[in-house]
Tab-separated table of C-alpha atoms in Angstrom:
chain	number	residue	atom	x	y	z
C	5	MET	CA	0.164	0.146	-0.103
C	6	LYS	CA	1.516	3.470	-0.926
C	7	TYR	CA	0.571	6.269	1.162
C	8	VAL	CA	0.949	10.091	-0.560
C	9	MET	CA	1.862	12.742	2.243
C	10	VAL	CA	0.147	16.150	1.744
C	11	ILE	CA	1.465	19.447	3.089
C	12	LEU	CA	-1.681	20.944	4.498
C	13	PRO	CA	-2.880	24.382	4.609
C	14	LEU	CA	-2.472	26.185	7.679
C	15	VAL	CA	-6.155	26.994	7.541
C	16	LEU	CA	-6.464	23.161	7.348
C	17	SER	CA	-4.206	22.565	10.158
C	18	ALA	CA	-5.541	24.911	12.596
C	19	PHE	CA	-8.993	23.340	12.094
C	20	CYS	CA	-7.625	19.766	12.232
C	21	SER	CA	-4.778	20.239	14.547
C	22	HIS	CA	-4.145	16.644	15.810
C	23	ALA	CA	-4.127	15.275	12.479
C	24	ILE	CA	-0.848	13.408	11.614
C	25	LYS	CA	-1.190	13.093	7.802
C	26	LEU	CA	-3.562	12.742	4.722
C	27	GLU	CA	-3.119	9.164	3.147
C	28	HIS	CA	-5.028	8.597	-0.127
C	29	VAL	CA	-5.864	4.902	-0.925
C	30	PRO	CA	-7.063	3.920	-4.401
C	31	MET	CA	-10.667	2.512	-4.207
C	32	ASP	CA	-9.756	-0.541	-6.720
C	33	LYS	CA	-7.188	-1.515	-3.289
C	34	MET	CA	-10.251	-2.202	-1.007
C	35	SER	CA	-11.193	-6.185	-1.075
C	36	PHE	CA	-14.908	-5.657	-2.392
C	37	ASP	CA	-16.197	-9.175	-3.278
C	38	GLN	CA	-16.754	-8.059	-6.624
C	39	THR	CA	-13.594	-7.961	-9.320
C	40	ALA	CA	-14.472	-5.101	-11.589
C	41	GLN	CA	-14.674	-1.574	-9.899
C	42	ASP	CA	-16.242	1.216	-11.608
C	43	ASN	CA	-13.620	3.591	-12.218
C	44	ARG	CA	-15.661	6.673	-10.933
C	45	TYR	CA	-14.925	5.114	-7.280
C	46	LYS	CA	-11.793	6.976	-6.546
C	47	ASP	CA	-10.473	7.485	-3.272
C	48	TRP	CA	-10.746	7.159	0.593
C	49	ILE	CA	-9.169	9.854	2.373
C	50	ILE	CA	-7.819	8.774	5.456
C	51	THR	CA	-6.883	11.242	8.238
C	52	LYS	CA	-4.555	9.653	10.826
C	53	ILE	CA	-5.543	11.128	14.341
C	54	PRO	CA	-3.751	10.373	17.694
C	55	GLY	CA	-5.613	9.236	20.428
C	56	LYS	CA	-5.918	10.883	24.058
C	57	ARG	CA	-7.513	8.120	25.800
C	58	GLY	CA	-6.158	4.917	26.932
C	59	HIS	CA	-8.702	2.470	26.087
C	60	SER	CA	-7.209	0.818	23.210
C	61	ILE	CA	-4.185	-1.065	22.161
C	62	LEU	CA	-3.338	1.651	19.541
C	63	PRO	CA	-2.700	5.345	20.103
C	64	TYR	CA	-4.226	6.447	17.105
C	65	ARG	CA	-7.720	6.181	15.196
C	66	LEU	CA	-8.608	6.600	11.364
C	67	ASP	CA	-10.983	9.409	9.847
C	68	ILE	CA	-12.279	7.625	6.691
C	69	LYS	CA	-13.884	10.116	4.134
C	70	ILE	CA	-15.194	8.729	1.054
C	71	SER	CA	-15.156	11.136	-1.644
C	72	LYS	CA	-17.133	11.860	-4.497
C	73	MET	CA	-20.116	10.101	-3.397
C	74	ASP	CA	-23.092	9.311	-6.120
C	75	ARG	CA	-26.383	7.049	-5.538
C	76	LYS	CA	-24.583	4.130	-7.373
C	77	LYS	CA	-21.374	4.570	-5.248
C	78	PHE	CA	-23.603	5.258	-1.864
C	79	ASN	CA	-25.773	1.720	-2.752
C	80	LEU	CA	-22.834	-0.393	-3.478
C	81	TYR	CA	-21.017	0.783	0.129
C	82	ASN	CA	-24.480	0.012	1.655
C	83	PHE	CA	-24.732	-3.414	0.167
C	84	ARG	CA	-20.785	-3.614	0.905
C	85	PHE	CA	-20.908	-2.706	4.430
C	86	ASN	CA	-24.392	-4.624	5.370
C	87	GLY	CA	-25.231	-1.366	7.054
C	88	ASP	CA	-28.616	-0.172	8.064
C	89	PRO	CA	-30.765	0.033	5.228
C	90	ILE	CA	-33.086	2.732	6.086
C	91	THR	CA	-29.983	5.267	5.940
C	92	PRO	CA	-30.955	8.070	3.248
C	93	TYR	CA	-28.920	9.304	0.523
C	94	HIS	CA	-27.857	12.896	0.160
C	95	SER	CA	-26.114	14.512	-2.732
C	96	ASN	CA	-24.144	17.126	-0.630
C	97	LYS	CA	-23.355	14.933	2.018
C	98	THR	CA	-19.720	14.119	3.218
C	99	TYR	CA	-19.862	10.386	3.673
C	100	LYS	CA	-17.592	8.625	6.257
C	101	ALA	CA	-17.042	4.769	6.361
C	102	GLU	CA	-18.930	4.715	9.998
C	103	ASN	CA	-22.199	5.943	8.177
C	104	PHE	CA	-22.270	2.729	6.434
C	105	LEU	CA	-21.988	0.273	9.257
C	106	PRO	CA	-25.221	-0.776	11.669
C	107	HIS	CA	-25.742	1.823	14.437
C	108	PHE	CA	-24.993	-0.713	17.203
C	109	LEU	CA	-21.289	-0.895	15.871
C	110	ILE	CA	-20.831	2.984	15.902
C	111	SER	CA	-21.162	4.977	19.168
C	112	LYS	CA	-20.558	8.483	19.473
C	113	THR	CA	-20.023	7.902	23.109
C	114	SER	CA	-16.373	6.474	24.302
C	115	PRO	CA	-16.383	4.884	27.773
C	116	ASN	CA	-16.002	7.491	30.229
C	117	THR	CA	-12.676	5.975	31.617
C	118	ASN	CA	-8.842	6.179	31.247
C	119	LYS	CA	-8.460	2.660	32.222
C	120	ARG	CA	-7.936	0.447	28.940
C	121	LEU	CA	-10.947	-2.190	28.305
C	122	SER	CA	-9.574	-5.577	28.446
C	123	GLU	CA	-8.571	-7.126	24.734
C	124	ASN	CA	-11.210	-9.795	24.605
C	125	SER	CA	-13.860	-7.055	25.060
C	126	THR	CA	-13.904	-7.105	21.081
C	127	LEU	CA	-15.009	-10.553	20.914
C	128	SER	CA	-18.406	-9.310	22.212
C	129	SER	CA	-19.098	-6.517	19.232
C	130	THR	CA	-17.724	-9.079	16.942
C	131	THR	CA	-20.422	-11.583	17.931
C	132	HIS	CA	-23.062	-9.100	17.465
C	133	TRP	CA	-21.920	-8.170	13.968
C	134	ILE	CA	-21.742	-12.063	13.216
C	135	GLU	CA	-25.494	-11.887	14.396
C	136	TRP	CA	-26.128	-9.380	12.109
C	137	LEU	CA	-24.902	-10.318	8.975
C	138	SER	CA	-26.412	-13.983	9.349
C	139	GLY	CA	-29.684	-12.168	9.222
C	140	ASN	CA	-30.853	-11.391	12.608
C	141	GLN	CA	-31.273	-7.631	12.052
C	142	LYS	CA	-34.871	-7.105	13.640
C	143	ARG	CA	-36.279	-9.362	16.095
C	144	TYR	CA	-33.332	-10.507	18.098
C	145	ILE	CA	-30.862	-7.907	17.869
C	146	LYS	CA	-31.983	-5.316	20.437
C	147	ASP	CA	-32.298	-8.287	22.940
C	148	SER	CA	-28.963	-9.572	22.277
C	149	LEU	CA	-26.902	-5.961	22.539
C	150	GLU	CA	-28.013	-6.240	26.254
C	151	VAL	CA	-26.034	-9.355	26.677
C	152	PRO	CA	-23.136	-8.405	29.425
C	153	VAL	CA	-19.535	-8.395	27.465
C	154	THR	CA	-18.304	-10.954	29.876
C	155	ASP	CA	-20.740	-13.240	28.582
C	156	ILE	CA	-19.039	-13.443	25.583
C	157	SER	CA	-16.342	-15.566	26.881
C	158	PRO	CA	-13.305	-16.954	24.382
C	159	GLU	CA	-14.968	-20.628	25.010
C	160	VAL	CA	-18.279	-18.945	23.890
C	161	PHE	CA	-16.938	-17.052	20.705
C	162	GLU	CA	-14.938	-19.877	19.374
C	163	ARG	CA	-17.886	-21.682	19.684
C	164	VAL	CA	-19.622	-18.837	17.301
C	165	ILE	CA	-16.960	-19.068	15.161
C	166	VAL	CA	-17.180	-22.952	14.708
C	167	ASP	CA	-20.853	-22.415	14.043
C	168	TYR	CA	-21.127	-19.174	12.098
C	169	GLY	CA	-17.815	-18.959	10.461
C	170	GLN	CA	-16.004	-20.436	7.326
C	171	GLU	CA	-11.910	-19.844	7.336
C	172	VAL	CA	-10.771	-17.695	4.705
C	173	SER	CA	-6.933	-17.159	3.737
C	174	LEU	CA	-5.411	-13.733	4.927
C	175	GLY	CA	-4.614	-12.348	1.489
C	176	LYS	CA	-8.631	-13.293	0.507
C	177	ILE	CA	-10.296	-11.191	3.140
C	178	LYS	CA	-13.153	-8.912	1.951
C	179	THR	CA	-15.216	-6.405	3.416
C	180	GLY	CA	-17.603	-7.742	6.574
C	181	ASP	CA	-14.820	-10.589	7.373
C	182	ILE	CA	-13.595	-11.405	10.677
C	183	VAL	CA	-10.237	-11.327	12.056
C	184	VAL	CA	-9.150	-13.053	14.939
C	185	ILE	CA	-6.340	-12.925	17.352
C	186	TYR	CA	-5.147	-16.361	18.877
C	187	GLY	CA	-2.249	-16.854	21.754
C	188	THR	CA	-1.485	-16.726	25.372
C	189	ASP	CA	0.534	-14.805	27.733
C	190	ASP	CA	1.097	-17.929	29.957
C	191	ILE	CA	3.181	-20.757	28.808
C	192	ASP	CA	0.958	-22.988	30.875
C	193	GLN	CA	-2.555	-21.889	29.064
C	194	ILE	CA	-4.242	-23.365	26.115
C	195	GLN	CA	-4.513	-20.994	23.056
C	196	VAL	CA	-7.426	-18.937	23.188
C	197	PRO	CA	-9.228	-16.304	20.589
C	198	VAL	CA	-7.821	-13.101	22.908
C	199	ALA	CA	-9.190	-10.368	20.600
C	200	SER	CA	-11.135	-9.878	17.408
C	201	TYR	CA	-11.896	-7.414	14.195
C	202	ILE	CA	-13.954	-6.526	11.196
C	203	TYR	CA	-12.036	-5.831	7.826
C	204	VAL	CA	-13.505	-2.800	6.356
C	205	GLY	CA	-10.729	-2.946	3.374
C	206	ASN	CA	-7.962	-1.012	2.190
C	207	GLY	CA	-5.836	-3.095	5.220
C	208	ILE	CA	-7.921	-1.678	7.764
C	209	VAL	CA	-10.130	-2.819	10.650
C	210	LEU	CA	-12.693	-1.675	13.084
C	211	GLU	CA	-11.930	-2.317	16.593
C	212	ALA	CA	-15.011	-2.265	18.753
C	213	LYS	CA	-15.464	-2.741	22.000
C	214	LYS	CA	-18.295	-2.061	24.841
C	215	LEU	CA	-18.024	-1.026	28.141
C	216	LYS	CA	-21.684	-1.821	30.032
C	217	ASN	CA	-24.116	-0.080	27.878
C	218	LYS	CA	-21.398	2.235	26.178
C	219	ASN	CA	-19.692	1.512	22.597
C	220	PHE	CA	-16.174	2.664	21.656
C	221	SER	CA	-15.290	1.663	18.072
C	222	LYS	CA	-12.596	3.449	15.861
C	223	PHE	CA	-10.357	2.270	12.463
C	224	VAL	CA	-7.204	1.473	12.491
C	225	TYR	CA	-4.440	-0.665	10.065
C	226	LEU	CA	-4.641	-4.302	10.548
C	227	LYS	CA	-0.595	-4.561	10.416
C	228	ASP	CA	-0.692	-2.589	13.664
C	229	VAL	CA	-2.850	-4.907	15.525
C	230	GLN	CA	-0.473	-7.510	14.230
C	231	ASN	CA	2.426	-5.847	15.352
C	232	HIS	CA	1.038	-5.480	18.781
C	233	PHE	CA	0.105	-9.034	19.475
C	234	LYS	CA	3.201	-10.376	17.831
C	235	ASN	CA	5.035	-8.827	20.674
C	236	ARG	CA	2.971	-9.809	23.837
C	237	LEU	CA	1.706	-12.825	22.903
C	238	MET	CA	3.055	-16.904	22.657
C	239	ASP	CA	1.679	-18.608	20.163
C	240	TYR	CA	0.555	-16.255	18.231
C	241	ARG	CA	-1.334	-16.626	15.336
C	242	VAL	CA	-4.010	-14.949	13.500
C	243	GLN	CA	-7.056	-16.629	10.951
C	244	THR	CA	-9.608	-14.878	8.911
C	245	PHE	CA	-13.371	-15.981	8.449
C	246	LYS	CA	-16.117	-14.943	6.488
C	247	ILE	CA	-19.483	-15.487	8.464
C	248	SER	CA	-21.993	-18.399	6.939
C	249	THR	CA	-25.521	-16.901	6.024
C	250	LYS	CA	-27.111	-20.307	5.656
C	251	LYS	CA	-28.911	-20.016	9.056
C	252	PRO	CA	-29.650	-16.669	11.640
C	253	LEU	CA	-27.783	-16.745	14.938
C	254	TYR	CA	-30.023	-15.529	17.783
C	255	LEU	CA	-27.402	-14.905	20.269
C	256	SER	CA	-29.582	-14.666	23.478
C	257	GLU	CA	-30.807	-17.493	22.769
C	258	TYR	CA	-27.708	-19.246	21.945
C	259	LEU	CA	-25.736	-18.165	25.337
C	260	LYS	CA	-28.646	-19.695	26.794
C	261	ASP	CA	-28.391	-22.989	25.237
C	262	SER	CA	-24.688	-23.101	25.771
C	263	LYS	CA	-25.277	-22.413	29.174
C	264	GLN	CA	-27.319	-25.543	29.795
C	265	GLN	CA	-25.159	-27.899	27.811
C	266	ASP	CA	-21.985	-26.494	29.581
C	267	GLU	CA	-24.065	-27.375	33.174
C	268	TYR	CA	-25.603	-30.527	32.015
C	269	LEU	CA	-21.819	-31.857	30.649
C	270	GLU	CA	-20.657	-30.865	34.081
C	271	LYS	CA	-23.157	-32.985	35.723
C	272	LEU	CA	-22.261	-35.523	33.676
C	273	ALA	CA	-18.872	-35.225	34.389
C	274	ALA	CA	-19.679	-35.236	38.267
C	275	LYS	CA	-21.157	-38.520	38.196
C	276	PRO	CA	-19.235	-41.906	38.991
C	277	GLY	CA	-18.323	-43.553	35.939
C	278	ASP	CA	-20.642	-46.576	36.322
C	279	GLU	CA	-23.406	-44.186	36.498
C	280	LEU	CA	-22.762	-43.278	33.035
C	281	LEU	CA	-22.680	-46.597	31.925
């Protein structure tokens, strides 16, 4: 990926004093599942902005504006990003990438804390995204969003991925696919999912987290995420998955069934061996 450095005018510098640089990325570099791209779909305009809070593993966010939006391009983005279909088109509006994502992933309210959120809290938001992509976009999604973050344990997340994901190679991921980081920070522990990210294209992922009833989400480069975890995890590996849409995921019911199954297996394990025969 090539980056073009642009010297910003003083007026723009004053208006966006925290911007590091402006990066232009050709639209045809995006990993949409469509081989031919219209030549009119030119650029993403990406501003890299340093962060001030400590609730993320990376100290910056990417502001992604989409240039020269027309109705055809608007419809393409809505389709590729699987956003809320009620989003209206306005010819004079400057659109950003988050305008095409479901509202439950994007929130204007960040957690009111300087404490860094646990890395595996990303598993919760990704699970909701899997539910959304599987077709559950109306009836159950509201109930599922009330599920505590702690209920989406690495073990539960791994079950969801097995039931609703299909592995694809990292070089072939497309918009909406899931990037999962595996590893352990203790040599005596089993490798588990540590964090997960939604791929949006151009080597960029959405880091979505949740703390109680508040969401925090931002765009970051996948290469920076990988470098972070490579430096701190043992048995590090990354896997990418596309989501199966053959059956809908009802998360609140799925968690209930999983809990009942675990309780049943625990009871079986507690019985003497001759009672199991």
